[in-house]
XYZ file of C-alpha atoms in Angstrom:
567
model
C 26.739 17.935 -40.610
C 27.496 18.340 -44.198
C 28.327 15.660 -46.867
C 31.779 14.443 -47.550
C 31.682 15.281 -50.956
C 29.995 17.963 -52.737
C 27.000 17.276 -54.292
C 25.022 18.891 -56.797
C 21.628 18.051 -59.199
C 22.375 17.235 -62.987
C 21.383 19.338 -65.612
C 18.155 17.523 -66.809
C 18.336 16.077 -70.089
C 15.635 15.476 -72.202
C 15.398 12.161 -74.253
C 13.673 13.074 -77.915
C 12.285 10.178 -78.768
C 10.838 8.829 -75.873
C 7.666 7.448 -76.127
C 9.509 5.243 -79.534
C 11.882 3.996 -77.170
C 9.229 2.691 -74.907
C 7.130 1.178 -77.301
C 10.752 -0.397 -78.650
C 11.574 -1.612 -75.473
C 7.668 -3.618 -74.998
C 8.208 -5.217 -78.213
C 11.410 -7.020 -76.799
C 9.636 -8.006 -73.503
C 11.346 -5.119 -71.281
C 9.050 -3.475 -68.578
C 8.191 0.516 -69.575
C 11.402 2.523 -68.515
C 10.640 4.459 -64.907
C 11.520 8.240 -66.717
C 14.716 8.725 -64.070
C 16.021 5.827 -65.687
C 15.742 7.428 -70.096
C 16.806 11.069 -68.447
C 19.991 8.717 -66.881
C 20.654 7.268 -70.515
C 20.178 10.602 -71.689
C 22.678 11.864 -69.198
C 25.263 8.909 -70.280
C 25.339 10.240 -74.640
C 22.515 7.835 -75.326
C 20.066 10.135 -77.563
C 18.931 8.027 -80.490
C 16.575 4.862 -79.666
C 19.058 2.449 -82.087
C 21.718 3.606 -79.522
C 19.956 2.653 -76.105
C 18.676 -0.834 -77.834
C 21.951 -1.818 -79.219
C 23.717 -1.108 -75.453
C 20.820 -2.616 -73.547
C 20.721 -5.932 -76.260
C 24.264 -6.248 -77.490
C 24.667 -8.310 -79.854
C 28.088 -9.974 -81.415
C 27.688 -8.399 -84.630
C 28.259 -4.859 -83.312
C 31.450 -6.290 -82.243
C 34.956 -4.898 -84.368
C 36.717 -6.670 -87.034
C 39.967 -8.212 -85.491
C 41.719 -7.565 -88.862
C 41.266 -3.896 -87.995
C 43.564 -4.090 -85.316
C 47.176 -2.609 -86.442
C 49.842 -5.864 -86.782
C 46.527 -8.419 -86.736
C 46.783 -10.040 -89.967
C 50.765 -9.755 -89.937
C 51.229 -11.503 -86.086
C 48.083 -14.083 -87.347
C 50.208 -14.868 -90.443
C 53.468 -15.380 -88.643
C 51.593 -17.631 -85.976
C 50.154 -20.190 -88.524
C 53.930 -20.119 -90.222
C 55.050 -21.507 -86.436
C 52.163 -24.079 -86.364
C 53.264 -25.301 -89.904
C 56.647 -25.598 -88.736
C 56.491 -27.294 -85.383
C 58.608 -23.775 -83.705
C 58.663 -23.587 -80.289
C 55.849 -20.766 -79.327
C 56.134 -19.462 -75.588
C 52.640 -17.069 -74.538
C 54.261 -14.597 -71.742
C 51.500 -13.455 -69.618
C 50.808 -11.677 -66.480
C 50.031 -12.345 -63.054
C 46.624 -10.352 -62.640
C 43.443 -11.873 -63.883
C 43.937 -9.724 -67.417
C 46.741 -11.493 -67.665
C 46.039 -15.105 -67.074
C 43.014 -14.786 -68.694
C 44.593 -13.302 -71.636
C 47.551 -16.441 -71.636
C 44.651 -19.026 -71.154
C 42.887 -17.482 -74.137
C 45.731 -17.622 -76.004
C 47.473 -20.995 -75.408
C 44.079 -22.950 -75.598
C 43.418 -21.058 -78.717
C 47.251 -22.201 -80.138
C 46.727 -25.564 -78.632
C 43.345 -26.498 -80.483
C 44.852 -25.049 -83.772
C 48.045 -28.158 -82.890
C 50.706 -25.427 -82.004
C 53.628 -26.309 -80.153
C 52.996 -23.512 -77.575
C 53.703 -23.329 -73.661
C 53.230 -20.262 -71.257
C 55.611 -18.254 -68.767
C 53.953 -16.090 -65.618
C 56.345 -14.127 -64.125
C 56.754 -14.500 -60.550
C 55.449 -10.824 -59.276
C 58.065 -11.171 -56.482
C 61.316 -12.838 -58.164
C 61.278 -11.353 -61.627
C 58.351 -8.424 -61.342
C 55.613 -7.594 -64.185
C 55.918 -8.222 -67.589
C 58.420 -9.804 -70.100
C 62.294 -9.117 -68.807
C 65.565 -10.112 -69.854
C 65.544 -12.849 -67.554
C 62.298 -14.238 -68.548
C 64.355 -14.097 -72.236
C 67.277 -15.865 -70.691
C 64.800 -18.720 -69.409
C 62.931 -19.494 -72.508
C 66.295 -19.533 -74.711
C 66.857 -22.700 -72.604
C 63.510 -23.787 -72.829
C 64.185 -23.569 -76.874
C 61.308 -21.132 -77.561
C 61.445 -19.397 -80.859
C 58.407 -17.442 -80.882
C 57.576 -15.247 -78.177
C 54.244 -14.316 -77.889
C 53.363 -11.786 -74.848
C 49.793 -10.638 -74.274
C 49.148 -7.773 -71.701
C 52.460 -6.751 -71.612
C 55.756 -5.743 -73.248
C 54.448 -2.330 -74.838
C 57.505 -1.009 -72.515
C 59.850 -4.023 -72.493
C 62.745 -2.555 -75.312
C 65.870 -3.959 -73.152
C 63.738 -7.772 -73.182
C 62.697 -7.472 -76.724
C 65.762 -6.305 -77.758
C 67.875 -9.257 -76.196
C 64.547 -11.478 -77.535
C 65.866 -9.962 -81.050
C 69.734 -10.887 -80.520
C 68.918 -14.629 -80.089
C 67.047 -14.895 -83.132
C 63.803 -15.278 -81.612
C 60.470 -13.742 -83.178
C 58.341 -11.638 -81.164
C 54.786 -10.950 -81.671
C 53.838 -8.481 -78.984
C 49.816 -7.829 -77.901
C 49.001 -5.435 -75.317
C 46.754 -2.869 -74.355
C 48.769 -0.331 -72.051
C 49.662 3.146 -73.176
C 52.477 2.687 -75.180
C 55.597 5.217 -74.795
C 57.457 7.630 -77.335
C 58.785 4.654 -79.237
C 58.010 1.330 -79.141
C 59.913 -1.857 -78.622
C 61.871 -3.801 -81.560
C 59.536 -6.712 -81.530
C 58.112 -8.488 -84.789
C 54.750 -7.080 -84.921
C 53.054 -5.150 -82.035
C 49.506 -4.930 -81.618
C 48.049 -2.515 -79.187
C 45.236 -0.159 -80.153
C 46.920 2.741 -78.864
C 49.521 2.571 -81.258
C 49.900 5.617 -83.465
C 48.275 4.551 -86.786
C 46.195 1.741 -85.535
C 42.224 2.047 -87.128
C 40.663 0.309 -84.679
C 37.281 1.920 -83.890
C 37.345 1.231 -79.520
C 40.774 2.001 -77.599
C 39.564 0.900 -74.294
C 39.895 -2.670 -74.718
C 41.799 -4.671 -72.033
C 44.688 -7.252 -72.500
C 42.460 -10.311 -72.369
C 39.949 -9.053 -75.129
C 42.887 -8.589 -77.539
C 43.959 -12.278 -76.780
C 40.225 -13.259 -77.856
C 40.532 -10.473 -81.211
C 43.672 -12.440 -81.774
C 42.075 -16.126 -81.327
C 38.968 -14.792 -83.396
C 41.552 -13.442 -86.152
C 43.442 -16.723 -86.101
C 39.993 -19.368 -86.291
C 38.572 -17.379 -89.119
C 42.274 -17.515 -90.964
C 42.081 -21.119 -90.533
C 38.453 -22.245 -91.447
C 37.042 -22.644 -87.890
C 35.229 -19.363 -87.317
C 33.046 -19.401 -83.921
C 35.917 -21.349 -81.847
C 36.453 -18.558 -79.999
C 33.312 -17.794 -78.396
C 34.637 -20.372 -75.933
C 36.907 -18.118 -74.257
C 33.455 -15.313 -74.004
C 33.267 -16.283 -69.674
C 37.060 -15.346 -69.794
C 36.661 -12.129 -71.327
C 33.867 -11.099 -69.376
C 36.280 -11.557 -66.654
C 38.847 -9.735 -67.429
C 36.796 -6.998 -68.443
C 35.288 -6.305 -65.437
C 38.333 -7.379 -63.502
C 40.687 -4.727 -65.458
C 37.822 -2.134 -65.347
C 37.288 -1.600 -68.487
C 34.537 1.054 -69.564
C 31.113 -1.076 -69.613
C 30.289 0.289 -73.051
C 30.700 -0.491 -76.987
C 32.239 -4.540 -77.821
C 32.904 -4.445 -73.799
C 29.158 -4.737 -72.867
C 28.548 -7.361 -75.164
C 31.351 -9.622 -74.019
C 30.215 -8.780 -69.847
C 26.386 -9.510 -71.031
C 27.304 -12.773 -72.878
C 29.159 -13.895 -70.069
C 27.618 -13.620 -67.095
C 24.494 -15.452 -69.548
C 26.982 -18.295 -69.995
C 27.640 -18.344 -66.278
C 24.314 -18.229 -65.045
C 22.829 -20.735 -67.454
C 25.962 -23.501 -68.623
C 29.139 -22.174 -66.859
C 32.471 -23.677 -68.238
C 34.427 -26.220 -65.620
C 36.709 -24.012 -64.365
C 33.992 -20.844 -63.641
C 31.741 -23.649 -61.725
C 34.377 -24.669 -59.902
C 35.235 -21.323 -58.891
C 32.074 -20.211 -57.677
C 31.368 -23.507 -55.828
C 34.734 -23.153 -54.051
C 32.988 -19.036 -53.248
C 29.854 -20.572 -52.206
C 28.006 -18.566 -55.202
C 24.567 -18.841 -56.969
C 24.709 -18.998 -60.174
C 21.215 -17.329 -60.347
C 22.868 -13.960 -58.442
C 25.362 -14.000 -60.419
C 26.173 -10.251 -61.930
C 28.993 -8.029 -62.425
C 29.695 -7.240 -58.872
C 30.333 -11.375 -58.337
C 33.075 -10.807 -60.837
C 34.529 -7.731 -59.268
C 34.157 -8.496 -55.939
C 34.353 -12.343 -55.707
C 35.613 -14.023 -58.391
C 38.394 -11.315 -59.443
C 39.923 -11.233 -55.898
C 40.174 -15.075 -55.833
C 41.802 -15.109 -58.942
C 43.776 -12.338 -58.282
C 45.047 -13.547 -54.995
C 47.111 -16.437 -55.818
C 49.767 -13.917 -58.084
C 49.371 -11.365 -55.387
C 51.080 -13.114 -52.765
C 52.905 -15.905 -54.862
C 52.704 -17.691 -58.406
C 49.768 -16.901 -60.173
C 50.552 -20.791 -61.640
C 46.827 -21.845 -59.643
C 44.753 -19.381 -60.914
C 46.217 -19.874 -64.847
C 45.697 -23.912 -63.846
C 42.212 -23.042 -62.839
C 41.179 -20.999 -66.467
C 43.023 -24.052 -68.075
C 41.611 -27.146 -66.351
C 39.115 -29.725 -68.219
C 37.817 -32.054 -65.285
C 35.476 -30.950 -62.827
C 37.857 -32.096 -59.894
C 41.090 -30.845 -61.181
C 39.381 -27.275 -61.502
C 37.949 -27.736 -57.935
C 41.258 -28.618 -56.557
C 42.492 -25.329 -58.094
C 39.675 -23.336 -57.204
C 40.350 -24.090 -53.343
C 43.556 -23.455 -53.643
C 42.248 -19.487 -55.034
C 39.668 -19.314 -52.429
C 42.311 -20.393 -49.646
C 45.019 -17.737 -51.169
C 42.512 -14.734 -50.634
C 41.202 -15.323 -47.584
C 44.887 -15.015 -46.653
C 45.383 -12.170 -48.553
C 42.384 -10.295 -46.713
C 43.952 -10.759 -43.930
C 47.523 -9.247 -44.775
C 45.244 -6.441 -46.422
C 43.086 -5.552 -43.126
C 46.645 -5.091 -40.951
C 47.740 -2.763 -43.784
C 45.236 -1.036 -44.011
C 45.791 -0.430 -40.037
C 48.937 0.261 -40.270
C 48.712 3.093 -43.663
C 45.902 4.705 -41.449
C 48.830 5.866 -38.560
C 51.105 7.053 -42.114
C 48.785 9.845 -43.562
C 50.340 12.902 -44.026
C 49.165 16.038 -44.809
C 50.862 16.067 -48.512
C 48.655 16.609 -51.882
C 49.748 12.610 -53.101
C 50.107 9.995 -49.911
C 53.518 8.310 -50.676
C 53.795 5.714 -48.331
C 56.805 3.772 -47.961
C 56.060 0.462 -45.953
C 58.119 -2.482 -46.458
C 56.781 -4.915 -44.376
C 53.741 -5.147 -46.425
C 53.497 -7.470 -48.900
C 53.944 -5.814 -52.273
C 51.247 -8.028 -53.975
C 48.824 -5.999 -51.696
C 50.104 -2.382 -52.489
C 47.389 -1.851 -55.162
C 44.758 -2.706 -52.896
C 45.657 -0.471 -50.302
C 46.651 2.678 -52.310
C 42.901 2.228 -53.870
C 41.606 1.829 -50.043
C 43.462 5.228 -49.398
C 42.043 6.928 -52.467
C 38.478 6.281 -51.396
C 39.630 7.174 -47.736
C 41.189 10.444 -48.011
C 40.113 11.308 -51.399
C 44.052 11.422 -52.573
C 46.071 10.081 -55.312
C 48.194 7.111 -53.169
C 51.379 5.542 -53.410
C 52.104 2.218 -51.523
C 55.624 1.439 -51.856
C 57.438 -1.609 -49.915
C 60.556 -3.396 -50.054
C 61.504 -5.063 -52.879
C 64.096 -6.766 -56.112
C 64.109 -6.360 -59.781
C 64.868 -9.657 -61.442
C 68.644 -9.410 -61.166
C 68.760 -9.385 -57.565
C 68.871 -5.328 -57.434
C 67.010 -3.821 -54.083
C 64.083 -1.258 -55.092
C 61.139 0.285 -53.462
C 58.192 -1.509 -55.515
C 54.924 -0.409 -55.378
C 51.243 0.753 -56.866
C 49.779 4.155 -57.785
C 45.993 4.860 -57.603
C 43.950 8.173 -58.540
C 40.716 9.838 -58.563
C 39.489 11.256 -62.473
C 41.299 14.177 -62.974
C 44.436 13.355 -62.074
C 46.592 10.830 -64.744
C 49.340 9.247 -63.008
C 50.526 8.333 -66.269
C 51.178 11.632 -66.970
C 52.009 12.441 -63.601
C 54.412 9.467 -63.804
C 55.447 11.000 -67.405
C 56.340 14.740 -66.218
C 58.242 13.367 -63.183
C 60.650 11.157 -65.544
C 61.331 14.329 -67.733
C 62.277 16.154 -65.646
C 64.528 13.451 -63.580
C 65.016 10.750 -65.940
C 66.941 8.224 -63.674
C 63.740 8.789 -60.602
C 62.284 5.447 -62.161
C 63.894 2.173 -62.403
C 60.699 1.418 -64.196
C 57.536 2.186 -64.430
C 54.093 1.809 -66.460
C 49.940 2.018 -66.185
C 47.170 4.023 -66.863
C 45.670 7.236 -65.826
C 44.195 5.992 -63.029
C 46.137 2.760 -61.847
C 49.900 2.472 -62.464
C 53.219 0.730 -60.959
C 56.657 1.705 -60.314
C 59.813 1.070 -59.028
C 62.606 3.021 -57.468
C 65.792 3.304 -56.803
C 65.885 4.005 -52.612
C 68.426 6.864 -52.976
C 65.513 8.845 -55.378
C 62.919 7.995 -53.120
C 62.914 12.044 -51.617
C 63.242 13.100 -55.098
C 60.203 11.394 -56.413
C 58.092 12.169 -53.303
C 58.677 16.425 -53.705
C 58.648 15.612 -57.421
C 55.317 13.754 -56.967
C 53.551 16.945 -55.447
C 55.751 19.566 -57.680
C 53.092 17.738 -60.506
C 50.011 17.787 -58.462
C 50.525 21.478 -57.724
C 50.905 21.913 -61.227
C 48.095 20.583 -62.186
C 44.618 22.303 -62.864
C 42.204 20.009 -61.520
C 39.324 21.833 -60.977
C 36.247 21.924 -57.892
C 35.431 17.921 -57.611
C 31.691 17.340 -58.111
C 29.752 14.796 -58.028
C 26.369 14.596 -59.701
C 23.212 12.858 -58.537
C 20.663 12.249 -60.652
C 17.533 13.288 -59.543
C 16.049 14.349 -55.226
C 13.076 11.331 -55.205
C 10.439 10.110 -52.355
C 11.657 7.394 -50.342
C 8.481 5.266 -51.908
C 10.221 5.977 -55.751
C 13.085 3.888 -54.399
C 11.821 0.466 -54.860
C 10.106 1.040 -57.930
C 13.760 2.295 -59.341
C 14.852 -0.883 -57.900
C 12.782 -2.878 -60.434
C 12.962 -0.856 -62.898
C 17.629 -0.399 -62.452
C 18.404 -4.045 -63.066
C 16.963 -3.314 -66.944
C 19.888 -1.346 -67.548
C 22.253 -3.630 -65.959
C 25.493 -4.522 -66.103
C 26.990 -1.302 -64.770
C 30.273 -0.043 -64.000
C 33.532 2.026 -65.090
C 31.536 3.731 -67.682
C 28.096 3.299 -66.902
C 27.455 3.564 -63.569
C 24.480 3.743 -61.596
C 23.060 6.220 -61.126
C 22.826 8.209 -57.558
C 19.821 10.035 -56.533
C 18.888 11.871 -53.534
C 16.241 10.806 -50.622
C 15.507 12.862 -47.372
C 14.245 10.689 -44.338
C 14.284 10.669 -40.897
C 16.119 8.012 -39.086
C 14.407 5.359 -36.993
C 16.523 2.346 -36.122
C 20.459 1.948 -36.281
C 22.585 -1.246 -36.079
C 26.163 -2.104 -36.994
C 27.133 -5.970 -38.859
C 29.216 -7.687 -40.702
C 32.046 -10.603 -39.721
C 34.102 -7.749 -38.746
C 31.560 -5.010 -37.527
C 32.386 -2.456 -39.980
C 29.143 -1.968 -41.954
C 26.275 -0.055 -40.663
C 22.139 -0.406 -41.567
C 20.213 1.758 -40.658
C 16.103 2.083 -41.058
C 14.105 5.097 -42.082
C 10.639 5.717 -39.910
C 9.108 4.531 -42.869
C 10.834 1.165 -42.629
C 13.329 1.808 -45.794
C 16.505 -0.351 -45.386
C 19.826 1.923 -45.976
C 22.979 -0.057 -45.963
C 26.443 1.946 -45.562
C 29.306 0.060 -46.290
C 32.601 0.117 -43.970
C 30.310 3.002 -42.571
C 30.842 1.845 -39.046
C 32.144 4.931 -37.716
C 29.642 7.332 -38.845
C 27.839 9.465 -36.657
C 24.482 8.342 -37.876
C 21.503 8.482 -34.931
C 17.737 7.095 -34.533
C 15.591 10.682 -35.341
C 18.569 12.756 -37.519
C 17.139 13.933 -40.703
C 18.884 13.120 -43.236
C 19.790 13.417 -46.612
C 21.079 10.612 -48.129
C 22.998 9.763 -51.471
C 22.305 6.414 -52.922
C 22.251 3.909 -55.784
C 19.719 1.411 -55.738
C 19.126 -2.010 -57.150
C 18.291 -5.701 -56.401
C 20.255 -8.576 -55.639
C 19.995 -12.159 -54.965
C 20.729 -13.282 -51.674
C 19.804 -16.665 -49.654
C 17.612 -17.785 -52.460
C 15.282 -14.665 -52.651
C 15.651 -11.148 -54.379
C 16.691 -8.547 -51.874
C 16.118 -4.492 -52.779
C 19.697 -2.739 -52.298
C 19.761 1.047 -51.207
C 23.530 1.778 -50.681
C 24.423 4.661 -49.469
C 27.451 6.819 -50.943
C 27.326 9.541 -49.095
C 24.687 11.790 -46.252
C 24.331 14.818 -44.846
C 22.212 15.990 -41.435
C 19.510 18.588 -42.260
């Protein structure tokens, strides 16, 4: 049986100056590098030894200048104006744990500087992502005057525009792709802006919102402030999946130190409400655990608990809110195990899988177009049932991808070429959301595949590292945590071990992982690997990435398997 994907060895690189970089690496207390482990640095642009120390000790001073940011010091200077004045400031957020993070950033920043500031979360349901013109026709009777959005509104020119008309300022922050022109507002910061300076694009919404509270505490004399938002950012980061390099690794390592050592009250009353330890606490605990319960609440209703939960200051108020999260996504994995069921009988044979199911919740099409992705190795498209916010019915849904294929410029070349396809739309290369009108739903599905046909994407590889003994595994397990946190990135890296099978078994809550044991006694877990064909005395060779992990109060070795092939 061959692999599922196609493998093939890396091109060995060869790090210059590596006996330095060992001898660098003893002086700060770190464990002489296994070699896999400098070729794999090697691999990821890492050739100088000042390079490899400053990612594996980041420090805050390698962190950019706020001020460098395009509209900074303008949007900074208009906010301490309001303040002055007493104005009415309104932070419009998001539902997704970018975006609350990024509004609980920025109103607790506002709040301890004595602004007159509230928040809005749109209701992903009712009024849909981002700031609208009925969001604008709320906060006029709420008597805001300054309008301050934060991971959105890079798209919002009808909003901004009737913003504008009632005389209200807008100070727009955001970190998605912006289009050909960009809305009317005040000042717009967004580091993909043409003309913006700022040294690293890949930042997500909630990072600007600390650039932005860092900007305004060093305006104002009180410089430091922000490093009290760091747990949030690390959140986001990871949450958002943001590249685990440059000012990004700094904020993820700082964090998860802060949450491990003297987590804030509403982070230790999340992960008692999870039934975490601290002392396992690492960037899959955000990703997998603590994102998803965050997530959940805005997924399938207000994202008003999870924003409650970033913003709470007792220890019982931030439990109450952290049950209330935990309760929300056990719910939603529910609703997300029947879709998955259900997308499974709707595969076609088409290039992109557009799915159209409207009994799904639409809170959970994201999930389950990335589900389909890793399933059939296929850009997906979940669309259900759904409204704008003035009542019109759409098809609403989420777009995932594999690298290689942008579905913002898929998204892009499809509205080109039929402008009224999208009611509206928006993203990244690899995530994205849209809406239709149901009489262009045909039109966008051949559309859809007109683009992937067009596009040259090249034989998919995948690289592995290095073929090692099945004995080199633990030692890499030691050895892999040095280089830690990983990610969208930096990822770990995979390497390739032959074995002979000697034991199988199947677990989990819902028996859909399988374990099985080499005749050498190595542990190889396969996640949601249920259904392969693995037997006791198949050769094998398997793809993996290895590590440790803490589990019921010990240290556990982790050899995951991506991917295997029968000899």
């Amino acid at each position: 049986m061959k692999a599922t994907l196609n493998w093939k060895p890396l091109e060995p690189i060869t790090f210059p100056q590596e006996r330095l970089l060992q001898q660098q690496l003893k002086r700060s207390g770190y464990p002489t590098l296994h070699p896999h482990l400098i070729t794999h640095l090697a691999v990821r642009g890492f050739h100088q030894v000042k390079d490899v120390m400053a990612h594996l000790f980041p420090t805050k001073e390698q962190c950019h200048d706020p001020f460098l940011m395009k509209g900074m010091k303008e949007t900074v200077e208009a906010l301490e104006m309001a303040i002055i004045s007493g104005e009415h400031i309104t932070v419009v957020g998001d539902y997704d744990v970018d975006g609350i993070s990024a509004t609980a950033i920025a109103v607790q920043t506002l709040k301890k500087l004595g602004a007159n500031v509230d928040y809005y979360i749109p209701h992903r349901k009712r009024e849909g992502y981002g700031i609208k013109a009925s969001v604008v026709e709320n906060l006029k009777k709420r008597g805001t005057k300054i309008i301050l959005t934060v991971d959105n509104g890079i798209s919002a020119h009808e909003a901004i525009r009737l913003a504008k008309s009632y005389g209200m300022t807008v100070l727009l922050t955001d970190h998605h792709h912006p289009g050909e022109t960009l809305p009317e507002a005040d000042v717009v910061i967004n580091p993909h802006q043409e003309g913006c300076p700022y040294p690293f694009k890949s930042i997500c919404g909630g990072l600007i919102a600390f650039k932005l509270a860092q900007a305004l505490f060093d305006y104002m004399g009180m410089s430091g402030e922000e490093d009290a938002f760091i747990e949030a950012t690390a959140l986001c980061t990871v949450a958002d999946v943001m590249p685990l390099v440059d000012e990004n690794r700094y904020f993820v390592v700082e964090g998860l130190k802060r949450m491990k050592s003297k987590p804030s009250v509403p982070i230790q009353a999340l992960m008692k409400a999870l039934g975490m330890d601290p002392k396992g606490l690492n960037e899959t605990s955000i990703g997998f655990y603590m994102g998803p319960a965050l997530n959940a609440p805005g997924r399938l209703d207000s994202a008003e608990e999870s924003l409650k939960l970033l913003l709470s200051q007792t220890k019982l108020e931030a439990l109450i809110f952290a049950n209330v999260c935990g309760e929300w996504n056990k719910k939603r994995q529910v609703l997300a195990e029947a879709a998955k069921k259900e997308a499974e009988t709707l595969l076609t044979d088409h290039p992109v899988q557009v799915l159209l199911m409207p009994s799904v919740d639409e809170g959970l099409a994201g999930i389950l177009a990335g589900q389909l992705v890793e399933m059939t190795g296929k850009p997906a498209i979940v669309l259900t049932k759904g409204k704008t916010d003035t009542g019109k019915e759409v098809y609403k849904g989420s777009a995932r991808t594999f690298s290689g294929f942008s579905l913002y410029d898929a998204f892009a070349a499809v509205e080109k070429k039929h402008p009224h396809v999208f009611v509206n739309w928006g993203g990244h290369a690899e995530a994205a959301g849209l809406s239709l009108d149901p009489a262009h739903f045909d039109l966008f599905h051949a559309a859809i595949q007109e683009v992937y046909e067009a596009t040259e994407l090249g034989v998919s590889v995948n690289e592995y590292l290095a073929t090692i003994f099945e004995q080199d595994m633990f030692t890499l397990c030691d050895h892999m945590e040095c280089l830690a946190p990983f990610g969208h990135g930096f990822p770990r890296p995979v390497f390739r071990v032959e074995c002979v099978v000697g034991e199988v078994s199947i677990f989990g809550p819902k028996q859909n992982h399988l374990r099985f044991f080499s005749v050498n006694g190595s542990e190889f877990t396969l996640f949601r690997g249920a259904d392969a064909n693995i037997q006791v005395g198949q050769k094998l060779a398997v793809y993996v990435t290895v590590g440790k992990s803490y589990f019921a109060g010990r240290d556990k070795y982790d050899i995951l398997v991506s991917d295997y092939e029968v000899l």
